[in-house]
Structures are given as structure tokens and as C-alpha cells.
PDB file of C-alpha atoms in Angstrom:
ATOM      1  CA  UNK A  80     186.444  80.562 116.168  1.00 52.00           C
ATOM      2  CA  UNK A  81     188.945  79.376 118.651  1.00 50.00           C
ATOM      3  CA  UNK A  82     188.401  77.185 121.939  1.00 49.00           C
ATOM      4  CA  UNK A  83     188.315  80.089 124.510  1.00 45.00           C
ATOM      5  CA  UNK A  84     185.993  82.181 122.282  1.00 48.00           C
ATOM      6  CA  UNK A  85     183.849  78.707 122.036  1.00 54.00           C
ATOM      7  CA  UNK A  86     184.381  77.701 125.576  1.00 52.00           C
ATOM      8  CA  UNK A  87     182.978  81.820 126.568  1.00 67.00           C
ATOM      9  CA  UNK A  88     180.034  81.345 124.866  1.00 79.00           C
ATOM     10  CA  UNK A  89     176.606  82.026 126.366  1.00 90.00           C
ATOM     11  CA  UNK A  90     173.712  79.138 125.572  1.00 93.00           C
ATOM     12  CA  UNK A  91     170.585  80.673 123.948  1.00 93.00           C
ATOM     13  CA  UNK A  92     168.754  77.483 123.007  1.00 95.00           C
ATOM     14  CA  UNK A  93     169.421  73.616 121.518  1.00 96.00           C
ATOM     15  CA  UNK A  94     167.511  71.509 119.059  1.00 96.00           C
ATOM     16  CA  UNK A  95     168.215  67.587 118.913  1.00 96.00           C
ATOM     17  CA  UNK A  96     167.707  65.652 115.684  1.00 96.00           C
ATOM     18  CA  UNK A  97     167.754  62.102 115.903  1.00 94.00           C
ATOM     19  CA  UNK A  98     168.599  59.625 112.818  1.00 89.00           C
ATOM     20  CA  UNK A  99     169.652  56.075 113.852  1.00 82.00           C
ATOM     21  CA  UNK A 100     172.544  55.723 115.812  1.00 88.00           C
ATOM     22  CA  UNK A 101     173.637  59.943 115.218  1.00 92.00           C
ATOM     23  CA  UNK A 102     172.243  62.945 117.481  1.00 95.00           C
ATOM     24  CA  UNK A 103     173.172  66.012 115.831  1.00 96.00           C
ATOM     25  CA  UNK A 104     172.808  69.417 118.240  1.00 97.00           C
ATOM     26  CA  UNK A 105     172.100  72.933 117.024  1.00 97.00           C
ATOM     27  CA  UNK A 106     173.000  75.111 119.015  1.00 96.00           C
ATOM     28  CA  UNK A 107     172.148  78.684 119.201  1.00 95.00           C
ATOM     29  CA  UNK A 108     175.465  80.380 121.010  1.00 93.00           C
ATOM     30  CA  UNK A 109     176.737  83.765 121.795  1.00 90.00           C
ATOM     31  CA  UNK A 110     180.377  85.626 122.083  1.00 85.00           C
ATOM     32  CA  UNK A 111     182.181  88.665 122.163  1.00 75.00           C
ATOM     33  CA  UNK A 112     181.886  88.326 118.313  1.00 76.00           C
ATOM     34  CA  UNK A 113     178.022  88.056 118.402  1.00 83.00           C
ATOM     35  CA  UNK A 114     175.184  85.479 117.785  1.00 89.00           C
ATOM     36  CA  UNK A 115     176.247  82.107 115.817  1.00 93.00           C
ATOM     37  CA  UNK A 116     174.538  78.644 115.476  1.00 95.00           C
ATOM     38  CA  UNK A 117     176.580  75.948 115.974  1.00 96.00           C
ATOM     39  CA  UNK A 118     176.158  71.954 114.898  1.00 97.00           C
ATOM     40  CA  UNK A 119     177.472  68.984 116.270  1.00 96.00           C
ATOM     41  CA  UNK A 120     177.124  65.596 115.313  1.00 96.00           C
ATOM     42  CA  UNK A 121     177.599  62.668 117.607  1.00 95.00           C
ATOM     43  CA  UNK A 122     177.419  59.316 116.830  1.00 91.00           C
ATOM     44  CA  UNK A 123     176.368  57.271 119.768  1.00 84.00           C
ATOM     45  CA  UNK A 124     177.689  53.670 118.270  1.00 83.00           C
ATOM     46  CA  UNK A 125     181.300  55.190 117.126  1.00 75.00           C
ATOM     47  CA  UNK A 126     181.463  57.394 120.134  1.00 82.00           C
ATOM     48  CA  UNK A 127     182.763  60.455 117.224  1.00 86.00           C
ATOM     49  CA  UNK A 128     181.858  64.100 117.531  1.00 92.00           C
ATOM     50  CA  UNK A 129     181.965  66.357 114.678  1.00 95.00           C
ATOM     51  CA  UNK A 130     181.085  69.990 114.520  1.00 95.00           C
ATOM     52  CA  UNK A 131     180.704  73.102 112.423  1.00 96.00           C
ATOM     53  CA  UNK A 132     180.283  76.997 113.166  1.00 95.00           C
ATOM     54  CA  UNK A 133     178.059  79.330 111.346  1.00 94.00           C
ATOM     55  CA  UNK A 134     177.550  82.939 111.835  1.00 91.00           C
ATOM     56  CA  UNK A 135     174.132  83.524 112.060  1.00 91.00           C
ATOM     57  CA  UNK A 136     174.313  85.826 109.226  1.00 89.00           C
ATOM     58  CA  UNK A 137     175.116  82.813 107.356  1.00 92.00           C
ATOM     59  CA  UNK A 138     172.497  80.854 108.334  1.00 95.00           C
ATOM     60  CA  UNK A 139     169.503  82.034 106.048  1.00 94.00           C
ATOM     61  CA  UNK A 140     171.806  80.792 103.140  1.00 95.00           C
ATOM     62  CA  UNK A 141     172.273  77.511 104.597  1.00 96.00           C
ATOM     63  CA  UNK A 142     168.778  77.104 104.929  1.00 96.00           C
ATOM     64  CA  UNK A 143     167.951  77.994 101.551  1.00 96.00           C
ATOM     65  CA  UNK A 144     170.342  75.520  99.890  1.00 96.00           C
ATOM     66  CA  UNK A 145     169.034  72.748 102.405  1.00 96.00           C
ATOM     67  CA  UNK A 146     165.841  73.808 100.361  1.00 95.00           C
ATOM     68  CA  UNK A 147     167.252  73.129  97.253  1.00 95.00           C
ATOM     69  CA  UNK A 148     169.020  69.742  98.217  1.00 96.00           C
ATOM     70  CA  UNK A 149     166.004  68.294  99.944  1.00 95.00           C
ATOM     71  CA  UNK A 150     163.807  69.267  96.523  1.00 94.00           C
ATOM     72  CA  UNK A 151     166.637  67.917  94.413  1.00 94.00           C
ATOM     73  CA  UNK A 152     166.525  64.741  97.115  1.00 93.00           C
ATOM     74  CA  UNK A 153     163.012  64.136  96.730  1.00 91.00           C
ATOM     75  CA  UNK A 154     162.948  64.355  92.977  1.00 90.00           C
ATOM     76  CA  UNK A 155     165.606  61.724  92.689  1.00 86.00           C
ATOM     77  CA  UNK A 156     163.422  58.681  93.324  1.00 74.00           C
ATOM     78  CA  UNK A 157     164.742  55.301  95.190  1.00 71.00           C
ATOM     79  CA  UNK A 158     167.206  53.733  92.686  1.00 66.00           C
ATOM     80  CA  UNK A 159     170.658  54.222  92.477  1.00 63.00           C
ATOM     81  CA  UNK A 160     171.836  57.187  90.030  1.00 60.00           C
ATOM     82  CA  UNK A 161     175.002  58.037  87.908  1.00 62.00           C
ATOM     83  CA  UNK A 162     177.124  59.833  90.243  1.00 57.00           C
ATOM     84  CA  UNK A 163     180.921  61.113  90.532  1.00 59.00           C
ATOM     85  CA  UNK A 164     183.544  59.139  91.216  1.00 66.00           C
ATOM     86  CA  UNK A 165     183.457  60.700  94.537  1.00 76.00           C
ATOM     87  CA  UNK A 166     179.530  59.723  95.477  1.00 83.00           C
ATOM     88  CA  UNK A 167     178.418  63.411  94.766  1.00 88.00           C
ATOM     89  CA  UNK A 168     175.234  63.952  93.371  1.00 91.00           C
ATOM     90  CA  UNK A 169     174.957  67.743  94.101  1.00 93.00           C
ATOM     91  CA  UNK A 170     177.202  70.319  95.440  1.00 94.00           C
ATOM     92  CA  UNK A 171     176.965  74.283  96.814  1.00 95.00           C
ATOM     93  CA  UNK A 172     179.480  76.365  98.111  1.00 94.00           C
ATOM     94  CA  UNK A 173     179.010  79.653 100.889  1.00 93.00           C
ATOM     95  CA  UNK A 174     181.847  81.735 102.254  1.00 89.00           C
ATOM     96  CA  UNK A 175     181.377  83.956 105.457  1.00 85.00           C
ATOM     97  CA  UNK A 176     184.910  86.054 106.468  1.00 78.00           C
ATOM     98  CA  UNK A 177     187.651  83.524 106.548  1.00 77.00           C
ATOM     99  CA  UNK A 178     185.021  80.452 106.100  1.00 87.00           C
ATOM    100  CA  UNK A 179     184.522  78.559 103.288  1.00 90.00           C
ATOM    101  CA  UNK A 180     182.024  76.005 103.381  1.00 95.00           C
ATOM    102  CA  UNK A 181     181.137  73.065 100.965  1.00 95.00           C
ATOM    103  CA  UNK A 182     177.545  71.440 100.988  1.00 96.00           C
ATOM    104  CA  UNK A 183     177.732  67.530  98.630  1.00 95.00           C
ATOM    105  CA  UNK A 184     174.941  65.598  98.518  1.00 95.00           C
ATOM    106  CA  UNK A 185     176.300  61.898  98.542  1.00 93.00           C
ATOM    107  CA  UNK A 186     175.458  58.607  97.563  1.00 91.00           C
ATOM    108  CA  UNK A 187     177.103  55.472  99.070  1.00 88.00           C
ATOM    109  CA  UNK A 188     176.590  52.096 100.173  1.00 85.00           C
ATOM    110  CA  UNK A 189     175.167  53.047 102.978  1.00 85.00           C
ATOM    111  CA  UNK A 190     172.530  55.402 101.599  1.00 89.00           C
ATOM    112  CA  UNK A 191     172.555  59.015 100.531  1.00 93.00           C
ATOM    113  CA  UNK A 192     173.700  62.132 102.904  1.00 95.00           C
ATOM    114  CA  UNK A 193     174.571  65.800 102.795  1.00 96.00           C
ATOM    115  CA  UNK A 194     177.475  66.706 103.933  1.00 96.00           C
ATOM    116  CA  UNK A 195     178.783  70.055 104.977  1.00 97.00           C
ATOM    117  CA  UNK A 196     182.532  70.869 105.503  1.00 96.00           C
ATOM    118  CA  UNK A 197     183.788  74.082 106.918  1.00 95.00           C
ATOM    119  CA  UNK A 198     187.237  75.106 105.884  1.00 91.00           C
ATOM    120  CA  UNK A 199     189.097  77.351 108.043  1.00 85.00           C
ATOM    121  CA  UNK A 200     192.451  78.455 106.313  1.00 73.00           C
ATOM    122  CA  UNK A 201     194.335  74.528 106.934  1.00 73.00           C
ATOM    123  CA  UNK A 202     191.556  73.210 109.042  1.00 85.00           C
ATOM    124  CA  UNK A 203     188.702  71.111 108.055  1.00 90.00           C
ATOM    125  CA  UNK A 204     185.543  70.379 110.064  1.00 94.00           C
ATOM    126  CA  UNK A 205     182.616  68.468 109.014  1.00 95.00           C
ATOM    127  CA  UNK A 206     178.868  67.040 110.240  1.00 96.00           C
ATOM    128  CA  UNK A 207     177.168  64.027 107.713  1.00 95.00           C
ATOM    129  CA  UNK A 208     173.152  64.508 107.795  1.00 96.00           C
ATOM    130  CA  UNK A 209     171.205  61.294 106.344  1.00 95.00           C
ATOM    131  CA  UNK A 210     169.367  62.815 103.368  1.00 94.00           C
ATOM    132  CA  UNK A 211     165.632  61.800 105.644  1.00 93.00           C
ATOM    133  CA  UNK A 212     166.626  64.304 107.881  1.00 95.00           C
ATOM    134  CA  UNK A 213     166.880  67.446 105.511  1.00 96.00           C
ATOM    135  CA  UNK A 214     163.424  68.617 105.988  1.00 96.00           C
ATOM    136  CA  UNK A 215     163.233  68.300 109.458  1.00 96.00           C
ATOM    137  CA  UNK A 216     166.569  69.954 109.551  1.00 96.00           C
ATOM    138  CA  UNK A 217     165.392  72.350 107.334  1.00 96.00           C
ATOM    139  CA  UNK A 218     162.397  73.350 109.349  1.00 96.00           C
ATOM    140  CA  UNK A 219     164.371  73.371 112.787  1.00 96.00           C
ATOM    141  CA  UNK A 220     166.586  76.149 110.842  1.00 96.00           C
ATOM    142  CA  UNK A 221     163.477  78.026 109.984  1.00 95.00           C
ATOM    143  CA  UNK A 222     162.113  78.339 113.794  1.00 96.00           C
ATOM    144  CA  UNK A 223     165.866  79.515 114.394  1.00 95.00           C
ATOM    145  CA  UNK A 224     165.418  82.196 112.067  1.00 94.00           C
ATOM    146  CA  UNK A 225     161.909  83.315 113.319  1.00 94.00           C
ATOM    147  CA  UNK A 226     163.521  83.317 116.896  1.00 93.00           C
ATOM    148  CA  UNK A 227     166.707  85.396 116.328  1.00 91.00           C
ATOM    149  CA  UNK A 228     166.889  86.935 112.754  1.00 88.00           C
ATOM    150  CA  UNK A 229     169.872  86.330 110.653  1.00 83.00           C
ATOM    151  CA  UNK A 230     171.430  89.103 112.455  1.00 80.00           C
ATOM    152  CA  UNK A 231     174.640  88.508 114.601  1.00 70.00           C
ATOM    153  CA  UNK A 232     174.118  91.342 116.463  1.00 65.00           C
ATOM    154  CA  UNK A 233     175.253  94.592 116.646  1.00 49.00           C
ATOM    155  CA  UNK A 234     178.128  94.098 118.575  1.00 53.00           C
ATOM    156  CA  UNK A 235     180.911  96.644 117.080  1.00 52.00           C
ATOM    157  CA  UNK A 236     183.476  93.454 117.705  1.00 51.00           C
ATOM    158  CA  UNK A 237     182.033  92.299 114.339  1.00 54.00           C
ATOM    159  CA  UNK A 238     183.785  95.115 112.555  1.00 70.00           C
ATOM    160  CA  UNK A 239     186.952  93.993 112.850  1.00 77.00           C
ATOM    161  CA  UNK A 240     188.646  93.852 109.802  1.00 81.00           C
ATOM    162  CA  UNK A 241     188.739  90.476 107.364  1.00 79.00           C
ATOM    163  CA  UNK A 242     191.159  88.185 107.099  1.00 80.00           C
ATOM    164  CA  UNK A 243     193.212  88.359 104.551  1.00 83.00           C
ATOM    165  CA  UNK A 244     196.176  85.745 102.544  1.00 86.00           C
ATOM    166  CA  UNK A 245     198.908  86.004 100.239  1.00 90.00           C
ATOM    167  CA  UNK A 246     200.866  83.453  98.868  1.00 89.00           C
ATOM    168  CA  UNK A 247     204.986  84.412  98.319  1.00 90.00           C
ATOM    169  CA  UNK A 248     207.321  82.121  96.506  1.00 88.00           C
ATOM    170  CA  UNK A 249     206.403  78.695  97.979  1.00 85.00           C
ATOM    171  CA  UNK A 250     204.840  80.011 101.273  1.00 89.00           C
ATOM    172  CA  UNK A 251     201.401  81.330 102.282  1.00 87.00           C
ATOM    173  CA  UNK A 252     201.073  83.598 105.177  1.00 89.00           C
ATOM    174  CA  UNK A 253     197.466  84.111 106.712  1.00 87.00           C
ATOM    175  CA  UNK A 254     196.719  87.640 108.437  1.00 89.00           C
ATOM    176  CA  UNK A 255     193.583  87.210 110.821  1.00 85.00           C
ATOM    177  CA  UNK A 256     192.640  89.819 113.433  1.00 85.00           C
ATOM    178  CA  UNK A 257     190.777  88.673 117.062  1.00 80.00           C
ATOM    179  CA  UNK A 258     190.250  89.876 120.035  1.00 77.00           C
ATOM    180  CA  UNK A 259     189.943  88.628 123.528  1.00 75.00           C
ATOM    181  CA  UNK A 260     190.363  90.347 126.920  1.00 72.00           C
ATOM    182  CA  UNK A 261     193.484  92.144 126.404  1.00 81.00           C
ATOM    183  CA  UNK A 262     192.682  93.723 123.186  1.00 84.00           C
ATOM    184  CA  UNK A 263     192.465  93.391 119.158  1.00 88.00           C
ATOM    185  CA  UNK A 264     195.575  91.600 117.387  1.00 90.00           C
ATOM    186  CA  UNK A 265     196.894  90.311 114.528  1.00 91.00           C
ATOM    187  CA  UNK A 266     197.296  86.640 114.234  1.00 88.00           C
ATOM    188  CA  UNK A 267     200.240  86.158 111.301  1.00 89.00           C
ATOM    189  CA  UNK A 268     199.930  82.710 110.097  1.00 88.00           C
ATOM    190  CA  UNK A 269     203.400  81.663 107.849  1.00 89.00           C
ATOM    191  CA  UNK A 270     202.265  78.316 105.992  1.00 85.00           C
ATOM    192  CA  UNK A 271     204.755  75.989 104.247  1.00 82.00           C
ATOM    193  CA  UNK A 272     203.588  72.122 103.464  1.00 78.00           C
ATOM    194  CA  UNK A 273     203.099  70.714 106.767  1.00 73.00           C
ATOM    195  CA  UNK A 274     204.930  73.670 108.616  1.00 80.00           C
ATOM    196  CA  UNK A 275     203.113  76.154 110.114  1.00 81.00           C
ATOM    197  CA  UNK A 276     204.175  78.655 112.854  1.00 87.00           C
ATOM    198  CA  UNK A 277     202.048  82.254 114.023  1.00 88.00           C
ATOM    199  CA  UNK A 278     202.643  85.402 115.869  1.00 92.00           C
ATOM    200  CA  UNK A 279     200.457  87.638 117.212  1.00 92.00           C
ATOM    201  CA  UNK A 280     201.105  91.797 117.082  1.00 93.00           C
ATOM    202  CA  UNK A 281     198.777  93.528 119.618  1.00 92.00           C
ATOM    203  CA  UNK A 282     197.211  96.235 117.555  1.00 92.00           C
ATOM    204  CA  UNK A 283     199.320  99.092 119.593  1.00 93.00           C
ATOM    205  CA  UNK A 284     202.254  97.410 117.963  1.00 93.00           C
ATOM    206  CA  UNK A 285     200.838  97.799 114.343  1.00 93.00           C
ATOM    207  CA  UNK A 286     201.998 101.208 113.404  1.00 94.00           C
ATOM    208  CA  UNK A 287     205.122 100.217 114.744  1.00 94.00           C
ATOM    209  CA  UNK A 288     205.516  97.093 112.381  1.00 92.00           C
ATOM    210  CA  UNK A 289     204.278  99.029 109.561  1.00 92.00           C
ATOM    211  CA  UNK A 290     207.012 101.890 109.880  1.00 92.00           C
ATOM    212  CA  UNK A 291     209.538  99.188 110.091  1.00 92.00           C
ATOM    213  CA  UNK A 292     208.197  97.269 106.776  1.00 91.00           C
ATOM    214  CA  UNK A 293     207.825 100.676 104.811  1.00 91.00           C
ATOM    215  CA  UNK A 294     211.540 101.455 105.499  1.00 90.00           C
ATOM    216  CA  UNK A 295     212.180  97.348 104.359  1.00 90.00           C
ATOM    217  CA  UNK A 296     210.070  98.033 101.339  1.00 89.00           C
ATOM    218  CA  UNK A 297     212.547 101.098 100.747  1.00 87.00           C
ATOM    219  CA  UNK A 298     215.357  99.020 100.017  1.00 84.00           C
ATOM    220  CA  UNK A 299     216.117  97.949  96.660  1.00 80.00           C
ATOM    221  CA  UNK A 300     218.647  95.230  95.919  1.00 73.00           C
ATOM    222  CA  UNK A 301     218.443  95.268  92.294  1.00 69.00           C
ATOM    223  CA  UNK A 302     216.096  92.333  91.939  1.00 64.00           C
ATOM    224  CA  UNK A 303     212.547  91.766  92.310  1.00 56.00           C
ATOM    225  CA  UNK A 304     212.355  88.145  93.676  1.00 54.00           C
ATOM    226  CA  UNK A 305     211.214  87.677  97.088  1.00 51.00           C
ATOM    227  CA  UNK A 306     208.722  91.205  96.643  1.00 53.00           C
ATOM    228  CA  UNK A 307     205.592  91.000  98.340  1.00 48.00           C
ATOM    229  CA  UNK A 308     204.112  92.262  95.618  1.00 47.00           C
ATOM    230  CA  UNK A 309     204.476  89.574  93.505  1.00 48.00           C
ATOM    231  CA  UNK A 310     202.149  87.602  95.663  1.00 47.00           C
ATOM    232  CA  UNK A 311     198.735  87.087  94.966  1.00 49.00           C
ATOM    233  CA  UNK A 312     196.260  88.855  97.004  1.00 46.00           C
ATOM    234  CA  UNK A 313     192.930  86.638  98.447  1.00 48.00           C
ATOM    235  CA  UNK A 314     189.925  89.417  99.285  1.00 40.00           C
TER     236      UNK A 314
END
């Protein structure tokens, strides 16, 4: 989700958790794109924000591994365990379109926390809740549910097509259709290290793009380095 999608959002309602010196917000939001839920977590000492998105179609998932952390939490006991190197104790993974998102339950110095990070193609987002606060978090989820359904509505801008990746030679290049006021696109993403650059081909322009390609794709130099189809395709 980008800013001006974000910043377009209509408010539908907010839930406040409260755990020492963090607030975290849920948000119930929607777009062009439909109904999501979205979290932020603010800490009121460090004056930090962090956020993640979910679609609300994701969000039954969520809450049913936030029941299986906060029985795994509560079965643990007080004392320190054996973890990973890392502090992880337990670990899930969803995946919603382009979203990949990975739920560790941590133990540190400072206590034990879940923490969910949202991975966006080279982006990385993530909220920290104190392991006390799964249950109420959990329940909070629940009245979301029974309010709006894990439905994200049936706006026919969620049909747009997913993104897709393939990776040639040393590069990655990221194909991700939006839309805003002037139409659907295509977002092309070319990924190298730390270089990235994108265009964007307004979907009247795709036919176009493709005829050119085909009569690219025509053209045989004698070797097969550098074909497309060598790359490996991410569904």
C-alpha cells in the first residue's frame, strides 16, 4: 500500500492497547482497494512509530496464530527457556498478494514479545507486542471480525492481477499492478543490490509493450544467456 492510497483512506473505527510506555492502534481503514486493518505502534518514551497493513482477508489468520502463540505463551511458565540464537521461541509465517509476513515469539532481556514483520518486495515494516498483551490483542481482533467479516469487500479493484517477480542473471525485476485516479498500471521494479529504479506503463500502453517484446523475443543471437526464460518465476 503506498502513501496516497494510505493517506485516501476512510476511518471505520480504532482500538487502543496500552502496555507500559507503547500504545499500539488498530485501525479499521478503507480504499479504493477495499477494507484493511491497519496497526501502529507508538512508543511514547522513544517517540518511534511502527506500523503494519493487513488485508482484512488476512486478518482471521492472524488471529488464529495469535491463538496459538498466546497458548504456546501461557504454557511456557516464568523461567527463562532454551531459545535460538536469535531470542525466538516460536515462529509462523502468512502471505497475502505481494505480502509476506513473519510472526517470532521472542525472548530477551527485557521480557518476551511477538513480533510481526511485513515484507513488501525490499521493504520491511514491523510492530513488537509484549507477550501480556496477546489475549487482549487477540480478543480486540475477534470484535473486528464480528464487526466487518474477513471480507475486503467486493470492490472489483481487488481483482487486479498479482504481483509477480523474476530474477535474471544478477537482477530481480518486480511487476506490481495499482491503480489510482488515472487508471490501472504496471509498476516495473528493476532490483540490483542497493540499486533500484521503476517505471510505470499505463495499462493502454500494455499491448503496445507486449508487441514490442514478442518481436525482441523473435530474435535469436545464437546464445541463450540473458533469456528471460531462464529466470525463475515467483507465483
Amino acid at each position: 500500500m503506498n502513501n496516497e492510497e494510505s493517506l485516501n483512506a476512510q476511518d471505520l473505527q480504532t482500538k487502543v492497547l496500552k502496555a507500559e510506555n507503547k500504545r499500539f492502534y488498530l485501525d479499521v481503514k478503507e480504499n479504493a482497494r477495499g477494507k484493511f486493518l491497519k496497526i501502529t505502534e507508538v512508543n511514547t518514551q522513544a517517540r518511534t512509530k511502527n506500523k503494519i497493513t493487513l488485508a482484512l482477508s488476512s486478518v482471521e489468520e492472524f488471529r488464529d496464530f495469535l491463538n496459538t502463540f498466546a497458548e504456546f505463551y501461557n504454557n511456557l511458565g516464568p523461567t527463562p527457556v532454551d531459545t535460538t540464537r536469535d531470542g525466538k521461541l516460536k515462529s509462523e509465517f502468512m502471505k497475502k498478494d505481494d505480502k509476506r509476513y513473519f510472526l517470532d515469539l521472542k525472548e530477551n532481556s527485557r521480557g518476551r514479545f511477538l513480533r510481526v514483520s511485513q515484507v513488501v518486495r525490499y521493504t520491511r515494516q514491523h510492530v513488537a507486542f509484549p507477550a501480556l498483551l496477546l489475549v487482549e490483542l487477540r480478543n480486540n481482533i475477534n470484535e473486528i471480525l464480528e464487526e466487518f467479516g474477513s471480507s475486503d469487500g467486493e470492490n472489483p479493484l481487488n481483482n487486479l492481477p498479482e504481483s509477480r517477480e523474476c530474477k535474471v542473471e544478477q537482477k530481480k525485476f518486480y511487476f506490481d499492478v495499482g491503480r489510482n485516479e488515472r487508471g490501472v498500471f504496471l509498476r516495473l521494479t528493476e532490483a540490483k543490490n542497493n540499486f533500484r529504479q521503476s517505471i510505470t506503463i499505463p495499462k493502454s500502453g500494455w499491448k503496445q509493450v507486449r508487441d514490442i517484446l514478442d518481436e525482441f523475443c523473435s530474435y535469436d543471437d545464437g546464445s541463450s544467456k540473458g533469456d528471460v526464460s531462464n529466470g525463475n518465476l515467483d507465483y
